[in-house]
XYZ file of C-alpha atoms in Angstrom:
172
model
C -7.707 -3.556 -2.350
C -5.356 -7.105 -1.654
C -6.123 -10.272 -3.401
C -5.396 -13.786 -2.533
C -5.005 -15.991 -5.240
C -4.416 -19.134 -6.318
C -1.800 -20.104 -8.604
C -1.772 -23.439 -10.852
C 0.941 -26.299 -11.706
C 3.092 -25.180 -14.829
C 1.112 -27.311 -17.493
C -2.190 -25.584 -16.347
C -0.617 -22.426 -16.115
C 0.332 -22.371 -19.898
C -2.561 -24.137 -21.220
C -4.653 -21.398 -19.372
C -2.120 -18.485 -20.508
C -2.718 -19.738 -24.409
C -6.135 -19.030 -23.957
C -5.597 -15.641 -22.983
C -3.137 -15.314 -25.786
C -5.778 -16.340 -28.558
C -8.592 -14.501 -26.914
C -6.232 -11.211 -27.148
C -5.266 -12.380 -30.578
C -8.356 -13.031 -32.023
C -10.308 -9.697 -29.822
C -7.496 -7.214 -30.329
C -7.833 -6.658 -26.400
C -4.211 -6.804 -25.028
C -5.354 -6.034 -21.259
C -3.877 -9.156 -19.552
C -0.969 -9.404 -21.238
C -0.233 -5.394 -21.474
C -1.106 -5.636 -17.279
C 1.092 -8.526 -16.755
C -1.686 -10.437 -15.057
C -0.980 -14.234 -15.108
C -3.394 -17.350 -14.853
C -5.076 -17.214 -11.172
C -8.096 -17.621 -9.455
C -8.842 -15.245 -6.636
C -9.779 -16.634 -3.639
C -10.510 -13.867 -1.747
C -10.325 -9.707 -1.915
C -9.834 -7.499 1.025
C -9.537 -3.775 1.797
C -7.179 -2.961 3.827
C -5.132 0.132 4.711
C -1.636 -1.575 4.090
C -0.233 -4.801 3.116
C 1.299 -4.875 6.488
C -1.758 -5.357 8.158
C -2.444 -8.647 6.378
C 0.891 -10.300 6.522
C 0.663 -12.045 9.536
C -2.651 -13.355 9.098
C -1.376 -14.859 5.350
C 1.596 -16.277 7.323
C -1.114 -18.147 9.180
C -1.691 -19.893 6.040
C 1.533 -21.648 5.964
C 0.469 -24.510 8.103
C -3.206 -24.673 6.623
C -2.713 -24.657 2.879
C -1.894 -27.400 0.663
C -1.978 -28.295 -2.857
C -4.808 -29.679 -4.396
C -6.506 -31.062 -7.766
C -9.639 -28.906 -9.232
C -11.425 -29.423 -12.441
C -12.007 -26.342 -14.685
C -15.236 -27.226 -16.700
C -16.792 -24.348 -18.254
C -16.024 -21.132 -19.958
C -18.681 -18.331 -18.914
C -18.731 -14.289 -18.997
C -19.335 -11.446 -17.156
C -21.451 -9.204 -19.255
C -20.194 -7.694 -20.909
C -16.837 -7.275 -20.193
C -15.203 -10.264 -18.999
C -14.948 -13.909 -20.087
C -13.320 -16.564 -17.687
C -12.748 -20.222 -17.259
C -14.866 -21.682 -14.085
C -14.003 -24.587 -11.881
C -16.822 -26.659 -10.124
C -16.286 -26.510 -6.482
C -15.186 -29.510 -4.684
C -14.548 -30.492 -1.403
C -10.519 -29.043 -1.510
C -11.556 -25.793 -2.992
C -14.393 -24.880 -0.834
C -12.219 -25.670 2.313
C -9.052 -23.932 0.867
C -11.476 -20.539 0.123
C -12.796 -20.753 3.341
C -9.706 -21.343 5.795
C -8.361 -18.484 3.705
C -11.587 -16.139 4.595
C -11.457 -17.189 8.244
C -8.025 -16.541 8.784
C -8.975 -12.185 7.665
C -12.102 -12.244 8.572
C -11.183 -10.324 12.497
C -8.588 -8.006 11.717
C -9.406 -4.587 12.458
C -10.107 -2.350 9.888
C -10.152 -4.435 7.118
C -13.046 -5.828 5.099
C -13.757 -8.813 3.154
C -15.452 -8.110 -0.058
C -19.147 -9.319 -0.070
C -18.505 -10.905 -3.317
C -15.520 -13.344 -1.680
C -17.027 -14.733 1.393
C -18.133 -18.469 1.831
C -21.163 -19.102 0.212
C -21.248 -16.135 -1.935
C -18.095 -16.762 -3.627
C -18.089 -17.379 -7.620
C -14.590 -19.281 -8.404
C -13.381 -18.182 -12.132
C -10.115 -17.696 -13.913
C -10.205 -14.262 -15.869
C -9.152 -14.888 -19.423
C -10.115 -11.289 -20.849
C -11.384 -8.138 -19.030
C -12.365 -4.989 -20.132
C -14.062 -5.872 -23.412
C -16.687 -4.228 -25.546
C -19.323 -6.010 -27.345
C -17.463 -7.198 -30.479
C -14.522 -8.239 -28.657
C -16.545 -10.504 -26.342
C -17.981 -11.950 -29.295
C -14.580 -12.970 -30.932
C -13.172 -14.394 -27.683
C -16.692 -16.728 -27.087
C -16.032 -17.964 -30.846
C -12.360 -18.522 -30.232
C -13.267 -20.626 -27.222
C -15.955 -22.631 -28.361
C -13.325 -25.871 -28.555
C -12.749 -25.737 -24.749
C -12.464 -28.972 -22.752
C -12.305 -29.461 -19.557
C -8.875 -29.288 -17.655
C -7.540 -31.106 -14.621
C -5.282 -28.392 -12.622
C -3.302 -28.383 -9.558
C -3.329 -25.342 -6.994
C 0.045 -25.589 -6.419
C 0.541 -21.564 -4.734
C -1.171 -19.215 -3.119
C -0.481 -15.653 -2.755
C -0.990 -12.209 -1.357
C -1.071 -9.358 -4.169
C -1.918 -5.890 -4.679
C -4.063 -4.903 -7.396
C -3.911 -2.056 -10.345
C -0.604 -3.014 -11.136
C -0.896 -6.524 -10.249
C 1.903 -7.399 -8.088
C 2.561 -10.359 -5.578
C 3.940 -9.429 -2.273
C 3.915 -12.581 -0.326
C 3.424 -16.577 -1.718
C 3.267 -19.658 -0.028
C 5.000 -21.611 -0.454
C 7.474 -18.485 -0.990
């Protein structure tokens, strides 16, 4: 599995990392920290035999990607294990995700996850995962003061998972 993810400006990254750290401390769940998973938003997930099969398509994004602003407006849960921050889908975010899926759509022997295709994608920024019920309750409690964040997406990256590792970024 490979991901194409969006990364944020320094202020937003620091803010989101503070949330990750606060949740980890309150809940005792350090999954995000222990696995060095930085604040990011996955734009698409692709099954492929190798990263090399995806790199030419990713390189085609070099002329299409431009930074843009989003608003992170809410905290949510994928029950029972994940708490996340969520943006609303503005025109920039919709077109970014659509463009990315488009360049990977016709690569032989690859498959874009049904959860990461245009019109079925739910944008989110994971703040903690692998939570149990008690940890989730603590995570939600410590996020009760969340306020909207304006964020700039400044970079996209092709990454492998387990462990999370960036393969190539734009800009690099």
